[in-house]
Amino acid sequence: MHRLLFPILALCVLACAATGDPALAASEQDPRKVTLYGMFHQTPEGGIVFNNAEEPDAVYLPFDPGSIMGEVVNIQVQVQGEIRDSFTRQGKNYRILAVSDIRPMTAEYGSTTIEQGQRFGLPGADAGQIHAYHDKTCYLYDRYAVLETLASYSDGHTLRVLAHAPGDSKDAVCENLEGRPLFEILNGGDFSFAGLSGDTLFVRNGPADAIHGLMAVNLATQKQTLDATVVPGSSLDKGTLRYSELLGPHAAQKFCPAGQTAIMPMALDLKTGTPRDAGKPVCRP
């Protein structure tokens, strides 16, 4: 029985090819059908072009620019369509796109602004892409996405961190932060995102310009490596977090005159997750 299977399959394939099976014909066109994430812009000459952040050297020209309504210009959208033609001019790849569907990516999040190559949080933190919505902010890095949301039932923050592949569409990642989070704080009160360095996430509890809590979490191992009360001035340098920790009352009595607080300079090795003294205690009123 098994020996007859291959000749029968071969005959079916030949029959489909000879009769022009519509399913086969449709599959041949699929590579020309695309789903893109980006923004329509109006050129100085009055034309309409579409730019996709994942393809900086590509410019999409709508096949029927008159069908692009003003309300979808200069906002983040998802576009579905078919590439009809392409050509190269002055180092740019131009593609004629027959648009079949446009979905504004502001339906859930409100108006969107995007900043490229921005450093956020502690000085020395990694640069990423920031998507700012009306009630939440998405911080995108090569391997991680951090979504910070204003909680609807309190004045606090909700933090959610997930991993993503470097080749993922950045717009799609921010719109679809799904799956099991690597780290999450629900109804976090004064907790807020304080930056990322490699695999290490930093979370601040309280205002940065006053004494506050600082937490570090290694996302690769999903282990917390720091939970300290610090004074303003923490920074990152060559894989090390430098911070000044507020010591407890017992330490203050040991190192400082009555009524003063003790501050210990510290350094956290991000690779090992090990803190160490980086100086002598300093007394402050």
PDB file of C-alpha atoms in Angstrom:
ATOM      1  CA  MET A   1       0.000   0.000   0.000  1.00  0.00           C
ATOM      2  CA  HIS A   2       2.790   2.418   0.890  1.00  0.00           C
ATOM      3  CA  ARG A   3       4.507   1.810  -2.446  1.00  0.00           C
ATOM      4  CA  LEU A   4       1.470   3.114  -4.328  1.00  0.00           C
ATOM      5  CA  LEU A   5       1.352   6.378  -2.370  1.00  0.00           C
ATOM      6  CA  PHE A   6       4.207   8.203  -4.124  1.00  0.00           C
ATOM      7  CA  PRO A   7       2.982   7.608  -7.740  1.00  0.00           C
ATOM      8  CA  ILE A   8      -0.507   8.740  -6.735  1.00  0.00           C
ATOM      9  CA  LEU A   9       0.862  11.945  -5.152  1.00  0.00           C
ATOM     10  CA  ALA A  10       2.961  12.612  -8.237  1.00  0.00           C
ATOM     11  CA  LEU A  11      -0.097  12.264 -10.470  1.00  0.00           C
ATOM     12  CA  CYS A  12      -2.057  14.663  -8.246  1.00  0.00           C
ATOM     13  CA  VAL A  13       0.687  17.291  -8.464  1.00  0.00           C
ATOM     14  CA  LEU A  14       0.880  16.955 -12.243  1.00  0.00           C
ATOM     15  CA  ALA A  15      -2.888  17.208 -12.522  1.00  0.00           C
ATOM     16  CA  CYS A  16      -2.972  20.375 -10.419  1.00  0.00           C
ATOM     17  CA  ALA A  17      -0.235  21.949 -12.519  1.00  0.00           C
ATOM     18  CA  ALA A  18      -1.993  21.044 -15.760  1.00  0.00           C
ATOM     19  CA  THR A  19      -5.396  22.341 -14.703  1.00  0.00           C
ATOM     20  CA  GLY A  20      -4.055  25.577 -13.165  1.00  0.00           C
ATOM     21  CA  ASP A  21      -5.297  24.860  -9.669  1.00  0.00           C
ATOM     22  CA  PRO A  22      -6.364  28.251  -8.201  1.00  0.00           C
ATOM     23  CA  ALA A  23      -4.959  27.350  -4.783  1.00  0.00           C
ATOM     24  CA  LEU A  24      -1.502  26.849  -6.306  1.00  0.00           C
ATOM     25  CA  ALA A  25      -1.780  30.065  -8.276  1.00  0.00           C
ATOM     26  CA  ALA A  26      -2.742  31.976  -5.131  1.00  0.00           C
ATOM     27  CA  SER A  27       0.204  30.550  -3.190  1.00  0.00           C
ATOM     28  CA  GLU A  28       2.606  31.837  -5.839  1.00  0.00           C
ATOM     29  CA  GLN A  29       1.344  35.388  -5.194  1.00  0.00           C
ATOM     30  CA  ASP A  30       1.658  35.190  -1.398  1.00  0.00           C
ATOM     31  CA  PRO A  31       5.264  36.490  -1.274  1.00  0.00           C
ATOM     32  CA  ARG A  32       4.016  39.765  -2.765  1.00  0.00           C
ATOM     33  CA  LYS A  33       1.422  40.197  -0.036  1.00  0.00           C
ATOM     34  CA  VAL A  34       2.837  41.966   2.987  1.00  0.00           C
ATOM     35  CA  THR A  35       1.878  43.247   6.420  1.00  0.00           C
ATOM     36  CA  LEU A  36       3.874  46.320   7.421  1.00  0.00           C
ATOM     37  CA  TYR A  37       4.113  48.504  10.511  1.00  0.00           C
ATOM     38  CA  GLY A  38       5.090  52.130  10.109  1.00  0.00           C
ATOM     39  CA  MET A  39       3.833  55.572   9.160  1.00  0.00           C
ATOM     40  CA  PHE A  40       2.483  57.424   6.131  1.00  0.00           C
ATOM     41  CA  HIS A  41       4.094  60.818   5.475  1.00  0.00           C
ATOM     42  CA  GLN A  42       3.326  63.634   3.075  1.00  0.00           C
ATOM     43  CA  THR A  43       6.319  64.735   1.000  1.00  0.00           C
ATOM     44  CA  PRO A  44       7.135  68.425   0.369  1.00  0.00           C
ATOM     45  CA  GLU A  45       5.815  67.897  -3.173  1.00  0.00           C
ATOM     46  CA  GLY A  46       2.452  66.756  -1.818  1.00  0.00           C
ATOM     47  CA  GLY A  47       2.902  63.023  -2.422  1.00  0.00           C
ATOM     48  CA  ILE A  48       2.290  60.232   0.075  1.00  0.00           C
ATOM     49  CA  VAL A  49       4.960  57.709   1.085  1.00  0.00           C
ATOM     50  CA  PHE A  50       5.057  54.939   3.667  1.00  0.00           C
ATOM     51  CA  ASN A  51       8.133  54.238   5.795  1.00  0.00           C
ATOM     52  CA  ASN A  52       8.775  51.034   7.674  1.00  0.00           C
ATOM     53  CA  ALA A  53      11.251  51.343  10.555  1.00  0.00           C
ATOM     54  CA  GLU A  54      12.480  47.795   9.947  1.00  0.00           C
ATOM     55  CA  GLU A  55      13.560  48.736   6.400  1.00  0.00           C
ATOM     56  CA  PRO A  56      15.287  52.141   6.568  1.00  0.00           C
ATOM     57  CA  ASP A  57      16.400  51.926   2.916  1.00  0.00           C
ATOM     58  CA  ALA A  58      12.919  51.139   1.585  1.00  0.00           C
ATOM     59  CA  VAL A  59      10.208  53.609   0.590  1.00  0.00           C
ATOM     60  CA  TYR A  60       6.707  52.371  -0.158  1.00  0.00           C
ATOM     61  CA  LEU A  61       4.652  54.329  -2.684  1.00  0.00           C
ATOM     62  CA  PRO A  62       0.874  53.756  -2.486  1.00  0.00           C
ATOM     63  CA  PHE A  63      -0.525  52.515  -5.805  1.00  0.00           C
ATOM     64  CA  ASP A  64      -3.523  54.819  -5.250  1.00  0.00           C
ATOM     65  CA  PRO A  65      -2.279  57.688  -3.042  1.00  0.00           C
ATOM     66  CA  GLY A  66      -5.661  59.398  -3.222  1.00  0.00           C
ATOM     67  CA  SER A  67      -7.145  56.603  -1.117  1.00  0.00           C
ATOM     68  CA  ILE A  68      -4.887  57.416   1.856  1.00  0.00           C
ATOM     69  CA  MET A  69      -7.018  59.536   4.170  1.00  0.00           C
ATOM     70  CA  GLY A  70      -5.530  62.361   6.188  1.00  0.00           C
ATOM     71  CA  GLU A  71      -6.424  60.742   9.514  1.00  0.00           C
ATOM     72  CA  VAL A  72      -3.925  57.917   8.939  1.00  0.00           C
ATOM     73  CA  VAL A  73      -1.013  60.213   8.024  1.00  0.00           C
ATOM     74  CA  ASN A  74       1.716  60.762  10.642  1.00  0.00           C
ATOM     75  CA  ILE A  75       0.417  58.094  13.018  1.00  0.00           C
ATOM     76  CA  GLN A  76       1.564  54.511  13.541  1.00  0.00           C
ATOM     77  CA  VAL A  77      -0.442  52.089  11.406  1.00  0.00           C
ATOM     78  CA  GLN A  78      -0.535  48.475  10.316  1.00  0.00           C
ATOM     79  CA  VAL A  79      -0.790  48.193   6.529  1.00  0.00           C
ATOM     80  CA  GLN A  80      -1.715  45.156   4.483  1.00  0.00           C
ATOM     81  CA  GLY A  81      -1.312  45.068   0.734  1.00  0.00           C
ATOM     82  CA  GLU A  82       0.482  43.698  -2.276  1.00  0.00           C
ATOM     83  CA  ILE A  83       3.762  44.835  -3.816  1.00  0.00           C
ATOM     84  CA  ARG A  84       3.061  45.540  -7.485  1.00  0.00           C
ATOM     85  CA  ASP A  85       6.489  46.741  -8.599  1.00  0.00           C
ATOM     86  CA  SER A  86       9.871  47.889  -7.281  1.00  0.00           C
ATOM     87  CA  PHE A  87      12.833  49.938  -8.454  1.00  0.00           C
ATOM     88  CA  THR A  88      16.001  51.544  -7.081  1.00  0.00           C
ATOM     89  CA  ARG A  89      16.878  55.219  -7.279  1.00  0.00           C
ATOM     90  CA  GLN A  90      19.768  57.041  -5.562  1.00  0.00           C
ATOM     91  CA  GLY A  91      20.381  54.172  -3.156  1.00  0.00           C
ATOM     92  CA  LYS A  92      16.744  53.894  -2.104  1.00  0.00           C
ATOM     93  CA  ASN A  93      14.529  50.897  -2.803  1.00  0.00           C
ATOM     94  CA  TYR A  94      11.093  52.043  -3.949  1.00  0.00           C
ATOM     95  CA  ARG A  95       8.151  49.644  -3.864  1.00  0.00           C
ATOM     96  CA  ILE A  96       4.723  50.229  -5.361  1.00  0.00           C
ATOM     97  CA  LEU A  97       2.198  49.038  -2.769  1.00  0.00           C
ATOM     98  CA  ALA A  98      -1.454  48.332  -3.522  1.00  0.00           C
ATOM     99  CA  VAL A  99      -2.991  48.943  -0.095  1.00  0.00           C
ATOM    100  CA  SER A 100      -5.857  46.656   0.902  1.00  0.00           C
ATOM    101  CA  ASP A 101      -6.227  47.549   4.580  1.00  0.00           C
ATOM    102  CA  ILE A 102      -4.986  50.196   7.025  1.00  0.00           C
ATOM    103  CA  ARG A 103      -5.390  49.763  10.774  1.00  0.00           C
ATOM    104  CA  PRO A 104      -4.342  52.665  12.991  1.00  0.00           C
ATOM    105  CA  MET A 105      -2.302  51.329  15.882  1.00  0.00           C
ATOM    106  CA  THR A 106      -3.789  53.986  18.135  1.00  0.00           C
ATOM    107  CA  ALA A 107      -7.163  52.337  18.632  1.00  0.00           C
ATOM    108  CA  GLU A 108      -6.188  50.931  22.043  1.00  0.00           C
ATOM    109  CA  TYR A 109      -3.344  53.171  23.096  1.00  0.00           C
ATOM    110  CA  GLY A 110      -4.173  56.612  21.768  1.00  0.00           C
ATOM    111  CA  SER A 111      -1.754  58.841  19.869  1.00  0.00           C
ATOM    112  CA  THR A 112       1.800  57.536  19.619  1.00  0.00           C
ATOM    113  CA  THR A 113       5.204  59.187  19.564  1.00  0.00           C
ATOM    114  CA  ILE A 114       8.400  57.248  18.871  1.00  0.00           C
ATOM    115  CA  GLU A 115      11.932  58.232  19.863  1.00  0.00           C
ATOM    116  CA  GLN A 116      14.910  56.334  18.440  1.00  0.00           C
ATOM    117  CA  GLY A 117      18.168  55.603  20.249  1.00  0.00           C
ATOM    118  CA  GLN A 118      17.098  57.126  23.549  1.00  0.00           C
ATOM    119  CA  ARG A 119      18.683  56.345  26.901  1.00  0.00           C
ATOM    120  CA  PHE A 120      16.209  56.149  29.748  1.00  0.00           C
ATOM    121  CA  GLY A 121      16.648  55.803  33.470  1.00  0.00           C
ATOM    122  CA  LEU A 122      20.026  55.608  35.168  1.00  0.00           C
ATOM    123  CA  PRO A 123      22.947  57.433  33.510  1.00  0.00           C
ATOM    124  CA  GLY A 124      24.846  54.932  31.371  1.00  0.00           C
ATOM    125  CA  ALA A 125      21.820  52.693  30.735  1.00  0.00           C
ATOM    126  CA  ASP A 126      21.371  51.067  27.319  1.00  0.00           C
ATOM    127  CA  ALA A 127      19.806  53.053  24.497  1.00  0.00           C
ATOM    128  CA  GLY A 128      16.517  51.813  23.093  1.00  0.00           C
ATOM    129  CA  GLN A 129      13.428  52.857  21.218  1.00  0.00           C
ATOM    130  CA  ILE A 130      10.657  54.541  23.209  1.00  0.00           C
ATOM    131  CA  HIS A 131       7.003  54.308  22.149  1.00  0.00           C
ATOM    132  CA  ALA A 132       4.941  56.778  24.203  1.00  0.00           C
ATOM    133  CA  TYR A 133       1.160  56.294  24.239  1.00  0.00           C
ATOM    134  CA  HIS A 134      -1.424  58.319  26.120  1.00  0.00           C
ATOM    135  CA  ASP A 135      -1.503  55.989  29.142  1.00  0.00           C
ATOM    136  CA  LYS A 136       1.569  53.769  28.772  1.00  0.00           C
ATOM    137  CA  THR A 137       5.137  53.711  27.532  1.00  0.00           C
ATOM    138  CA  CYS A 138       6.914  50.860  25.754  1.00  0.00           C
ATOM    139  CA  TYR A 139      10.712  50.679  25.957  1.00  0.00           C
ATOM    140  CA  LEU A 140      12.216  48.455  23.263  1.00  0.00           C
ATOM    141  CA  TYR A 141      15.683  46.934  23.351  1.00  0.00           C
ATOM    142  CA  ASP A 142      17.365  44.278  21.200  1.00  0.00           C
ATOM    143  CA  ARG A 143      16.106  41.376  23.309  1.00  0.00           C
ATOM    144  CA  TYR A 144      13.641  42.847  25.789  1.00  0.00           C
ATOM    145  CA  ALA A 145      10.492  44.963  25.805  1.00  0.00           C
ATOM    146  CA  VAL A 146       9.366  46.875  28.898  1.00  0.00           C
ATOM    147  CA  LEU A 147       5.788  48.132  29.133  1.00  0.00           C
ATOM    148  CA  GLU A 148       5.035  50.688  31.827  1.00  0.00           C
ATOM    149  CA  THR A 149       1.336  51.407  32.298  1.00  0.00           C
ATOM    150  CA  LEU A 150      -0.503  53.898  34.468  1.00  0.00           C
ATOM    151  CA  ALA A 151      -2.702  51.579  36.544  1.00  0.00           C
ATOM    152  CA  SER A 152      -6.400  52.319  36.051  1.00  0.00           C
ATOM    153  CA  TYR A 153      -7.284  51.493  39.658  1.00  0.00           C
ATOM    154  CA  SER A 154      -4.556  53.500  41.426  1.00  0.00           C
ATOM    155  CA  ASP A 155      -1.969  56.187  40.899  1.00  0.00           C
ATOM    156  CA  GLY A 156       0.738  53.552  40.599  1.00  0.00           C
ATOM    157  CA  HIS A 157       2.502  51.829  37.732  1.00  0.00           C
ATOM    158  CA  THR A 158       2.231  48.398  36.201  1.00  0.00           C
ATOM    159  CA  LEU A 159       5.543  47.066  34.874  1.00  0.00           C
ATOM    160  CA  ARG A 160       5.714  44.127  32.474  1.00  0.00           C
ATOM    161  CA  VAL A 161       8.908  42.806  30.837  1.00  0.00           C
ATOM    162  CA  LEU A 162       9.046  40.224  28.059  1.00  0.00           C
ATOM    163  CA  ALA A 163      11.747  38.825  25.805  1.00  0.00           C
ATOM    164  CA  HIS A 164      11.545  39.172  22.021  1.00  0.00           C
ATOM    165  CA  ALA A 165      13.648  38.216  19.015  1.00  0.00           C
ATOM    166  CA  PRO A 166      15.903  40.900  17.454  1.00  0.00           C
ATOM    167  CA  GLY A 167      14.143  40.498  14.105  1.00  0.00           C
ATOM    168  CA  ASP A 168      10.645  41.132  15.478  1.00  0.00           C
ATOM    169  CA  SER A 169       8.796  44.199  14.241  1.00  0.00           C
ATOM    170  CA  LYS A 170       9.204  46.783  16.984  1.00  0.00           C
ATOM    171  CA  ASP A 171       5.734  48.220  16.451  1.00  0.00           C
ATOM    172  CA  ALA A 172       4.170  44.772  16.627  1.00  0.00           C
ATOM    173  CA  VAL A 173       6.077  43.935  19.815  1.00  0.00           C
ATOM    174  CA  CYS A 174       4.701  46.998  21.602  1.00  0.00           C
ATOM    175  CA  GLU A 175       1.168  46.304  20.392  1.00  0.00           C
ATOM    176  CA  ASN A 176       1.236  42.624  21.344  1.00  0.00           C
ATOM    177  CA  LEU A 177       3.124  42.229  24.611  1.00  0.00           C
ATOM    178  CA  GLU A 178       1.802  38.755  25.284  1.00  0.00           C
ATOM    179  CA  GLY A 179       3.121  35.626  26.914  1.00  0.00           C
ATOM    180  CA  ARG A 180       4.640  34.819  30.269  1.00  0.00           C
ATOM    181  CA  PRO A 181       6.514  37.884  31.543  1.00  0.00           C
ATOM    182  CA  LEU A 182      10.089  37.651  32.754  1.00  0.00           C
ATOM    183  CA  PHE A 183       9.261  40.277  35.361  1.00  0.00           C
ATOM    184  CA  GLU A 184       6.029  41.962  36.411  1.00  0.00           C
ATOM    185  CA  ILE A 185       4.818  44.399  39.071  1.00  0.00           C
ATOM    186  CA  LEU A 186       1.059  44.875  39.319  1.00  0.00           C
ATOM    187  CA  ASN A 187      -0.270  48.017  41.021  1.00  0.00           C
ATOM    188  CA  GLY A 188       3.279  49.002  41.839  1.00  0.00           C
ATOM    189  CA  GLY A 189       2.602  52.299  43.603  1.00  0.00           C
ATOM    190  CA  ASP A 190       5.746  54.422  43.259  1.00  0.00           C
ATOM    191  CA  PHE A 191       7.697  51.702  41.423  1.00  0.00           C
ATOM    192  CA  SER A 192       8.899  52.808  37.988  1.00  0.00           C
ATOM    193  CA  PHE A 193      11.245  51.605  35.262  1.00  0.00           C
ATOM    194  CA  ALA A 194      14.790  52.912  35.805  1.00  0.00           C
ATOM    195  CA  GLY A 195      16.608  51.546  32.767  1.00  0.00           C
ATOM    196  CA  LEU A 196      18.213  48.416  31.353  1.00  0.00           C
ATOM    197  CA  SER A 197      21.850  47.359  31.014  1.00  0.00           C
ATOM    198  CA  GLY A 198      22.440  44.100  29.160  1.00  0.00           C
ATOM    199  CA  ASP A 199      20.292  41.521  30.951  1.00  0.00           C
ATOM    200  CA  THR A 200      19.812  43.625  34.088  1.00  0.00           C
ATOM    201  CA  LEU A 201      16.569  45.507  34.698  1.00  0.00           C
ATOM    202  CA  PHE A 202      16.463  48.413  37.150  1.00  0.00           C
ATOM    203  CA  VAL A 203      13.347  49.481  39.031  1.00  0.00           C
ATOM    204  CA  ARG A 204      13.118  52.582  41.201  1.00  0.00           C
ATOM    205  CA  ASN A 205      10.759  53.006  44.155  1.00  0.00           C
ATOM    206  CA  GLY A 206      10.218  56.693  44.799  1.00  0.00           C
ATOM    207  CA  PRO A 207      11.410  59.926  43.179  1.00  0.00           C
ATOM    208  CA  ALA A 208      14.913  59.897  41.691  1.00  0.00           C
ATOM    209  CA  ASP A 209      15.866  63.233  43.289  1.00  0.00           C
ATOM    210  CA  ALA A 210      15.291  62.002  46.864  1.00  0.00           C
ATOM    211  CA  ILE A 211      16.240  58.955  48.930  1.00  0.00           C
ATOM    212  CA  HIS A 212      14.571  56.010  47.178  1.00  0.00           C
ATOM    213  CA  GLY A 213      14.603  52.273  46.735  1.00  0.00           C
ATOM    214  CA  LEU A 214      16.554  50.703  43.867  1.00  0.00           C
ATOM    215  CA  MET A 215      16.036  47.147  42.668  1.00  0.00           C
ATOM    216  CA  ALA A 216      18.072  45.181  40.107  1.00  0.00           C
ATOM    217  CA  VAL A 217      16.835  41.985  38.436  1.00  0.00           C
ATOM    218  CA  ASN A 218      18.829  39.723  36.114  1.00  0.00           C
ATOM    219  CA  LEU A 219      16.292  38.859  33.406  1.00  0.00           C
ATOM    220  CA  ALA A 220      18.396  35.997  32.031  1.00  0.00           C
ATOM    221  CA  THR A 221      18.391  34.144  35.364  1.00  0.00           C
ATOM    222  CA  GLN A 222      15.199  35.807  36.672  1.00  0.00           C
ATOM    223  CA  LYS A 223      16.933  36.536  39.976  1.00  0.00           C
ATOM    224  CA  GLN A 224      16.934  39.736  41.985  1.00  0.00           C
ATOM    225  CA  THR A 225      20.478  40.984  42.533  1.00  0.00           C
ATOM    226  CA  LEU A 226      19.862  44.219  44.442  1.00  0.00           C
ATOM    227  CA  ASP A 227      17.293  45.717  46.795  1.00  0.00           C
ATOM    228  CA  ALA A 228      18.743  48.790  48.464  1.00  0.00           C
ATOM    229  CA  THR A 229      17.799  52.211  49.778  1.00  0.00           C
ATOM    230  CA  VAL A 230      19.995  54.720  47.976  1.00  0.00           C
ATOM    231  CA  VAL A 231      20.639  58.429  47.702  1.00  0.00           C
ATOM    232  CA  PRO A 232      20.401  60.230  44.326  1.00  0.00           C
ATOM    233  CA  GLY A 233      23.332  59.779  41.946  1.00  0.00           C
ATOM    234  CA  SER A 234      23.363  56.093  40.959  1.00  0.00           C
ATOM    235  CA  SER A 235      24.946  55.412  37.565  1.00  0.00           C
ATOM    236  CA  LEU A 236      26.172  52.635  35.271  1.00  0.00           C
ATOM    237  CA  ASP A 237      29.684  52.254  33.910  1.00  0.00           C
ATOM    238  CA  LYS A 238      31.232  49.277  32.067  1.00  0.00           C
ATOM    239  CA  GLY A 239      28.978  46.591  33.507  1.00  0.00           C
ATOM    240  CA  THR A 240      28.973  48.021  37.022  1.00  0.00           C
ATOM    241  CA  LEU A 241      26.256  49.857  38.936  1.00  0.00           C
ATOM    242  CA  ARG A 242      27.713  52.509  41.215  1.00  0.00           C
ATOM    243  CA  TYR A 243      25.420  53.680  44.003  1.00  0.00           C
ATOM    244  CA  SER A 244      25.475  55.041  47.536  1.00  0.00           C
ATOM    245  CA  GLU A 245      23.452  52.980  49.993  1.00  0.00           C
ATOM    246  CA  LEU A 246      21.775  54.452  53.048  1.00  0.00           C
ATOM    247  CA  LEU A 247      22.896  52.351  56.021  1.00  0.00           C
ATOM    248  CA  GLY A 248      20.636  51.506  58.937  1.00  0.00           C
ATOM    249  CA  PRO A 249      20.577  53.290  62.322  1.00  0.00           C
ATOM    250  CA  HIS A 250      22.982  50.788  63.921  1.00  0.00           C
ATOM    251  CA  ALA A 251      25.626  51.465  61.273  1.00  0.00           C
ATOM    252  CA  ALA A 252      25.046  55.199  61.562  1.00  0.00           C
ATOM    253  CA  GLN A 253      25.762  55.060  65.319  1.00  0.00           C
ATOM    254  CA  LYS A 254      28.962  53.103  64.602  1.00  0.00           C
ATOM    255  CA  PHE A 255      30.379  55.424  61.953  1.00  0.00           C
ATOM    256  CA  CYS A 256      28.783  58.835  62.490  1.00  0.00           C
ATOM    257  CA  PRO A 257      28.048  61.402  65.205  1.00  0.00           C
ATOM    258  CA  ALA A 258      24.607  61.355  66.782  1.00  0.00           C
ATOM    259  CA  GLY A 259      21.857  62.630  64.511  1.00  0.00           C
ATOM    260  CA  GLN A 260      23.715  61.916  61.258  1.00  0.00           C
ATOM    261  CA  THR A 261      23.140  59.212  58.662  1.00  0.00           C
ATOM    262  CA  ALA A 262      25.734  56.898  57.139  1.00  0.00           C
ATOM    263  CA  ILE A 263      26.088  56.512  53.371  1.00  0.00           C
ATOM    264  CA  MET A 264      28.208  53.664  51.956  1.00  0.00           C
ATOM    265  CA  PRO A 265      29.572  53.885  48.382  1.00  0.00           C
ATOM    266  CA  MET A 266      28.832  50.562  46.673  1.00  0.00           C
ATOM    267  CA  ALA A 267      29.412  48.812  43.350  1.00  0.00           C
ATOM    268  CA  LEU A 268      27.310  46.002  41.869  1.00  0.00           C
ATOM    269  CA  ASP A 269      28.917  43.749  39.256  1.00  0.00           C
ATOM    270  CA  LEU A 270      26.065  43.150  36.808  1.00  0.00           C
ATOM    271  CA  LYS A 271      27.573  39.944  35.422  1.00  0.00           C
ATOM    272  CA  THR A 272      27.901  38.160  38.766  1.00  0.00           C
ATOM    273  CA  GLY A 273      25.213  40.070  40.655  1.00  0.00           C
ATOM    274  CA  THR A 274      27.662  40.635  43.509  1.00  0.00           C
ATOM    275  CA  PRO A 275      27.760  43.957  45.439  1.00  0.00           C
ATOM    276  CA  ARG A 276      30.921  45.215  47.138  1.00  0.00           C
ATOM    277  CA  ASP A 277      32.082  48.217  49.125  1.00  0.00           C
ATOM    278  CA  ALA A 278      33.525  50.935  46.910  1.00  0.00           C
ATOM    279  CA  GLY A 279      34.808  53.287  49.573  1.00  0.00           C
ATOM    280  CA  LYS A 280      34.396  54.322  53.194  1.00  0.00           C
ATOM    281  CA  PRO A 281      31.128  55.392  54.865  1.00  0.00           C
ATOM    282  CA  VAL A 282      30.234  59.048  54.519  1.00  0.00           C
ATOM    283  CA  CYS A 283      28.319  60.869  57.252  1.00  0.00           C
ATOM    284  CA  ARG A 284      25.543  63.293  56.377  1.00  0.00           C
ATOM    285  CA  PRO A 285      23.310  65.461  58.564  1.00  0.00           C
TER     286      PRO A 285
END
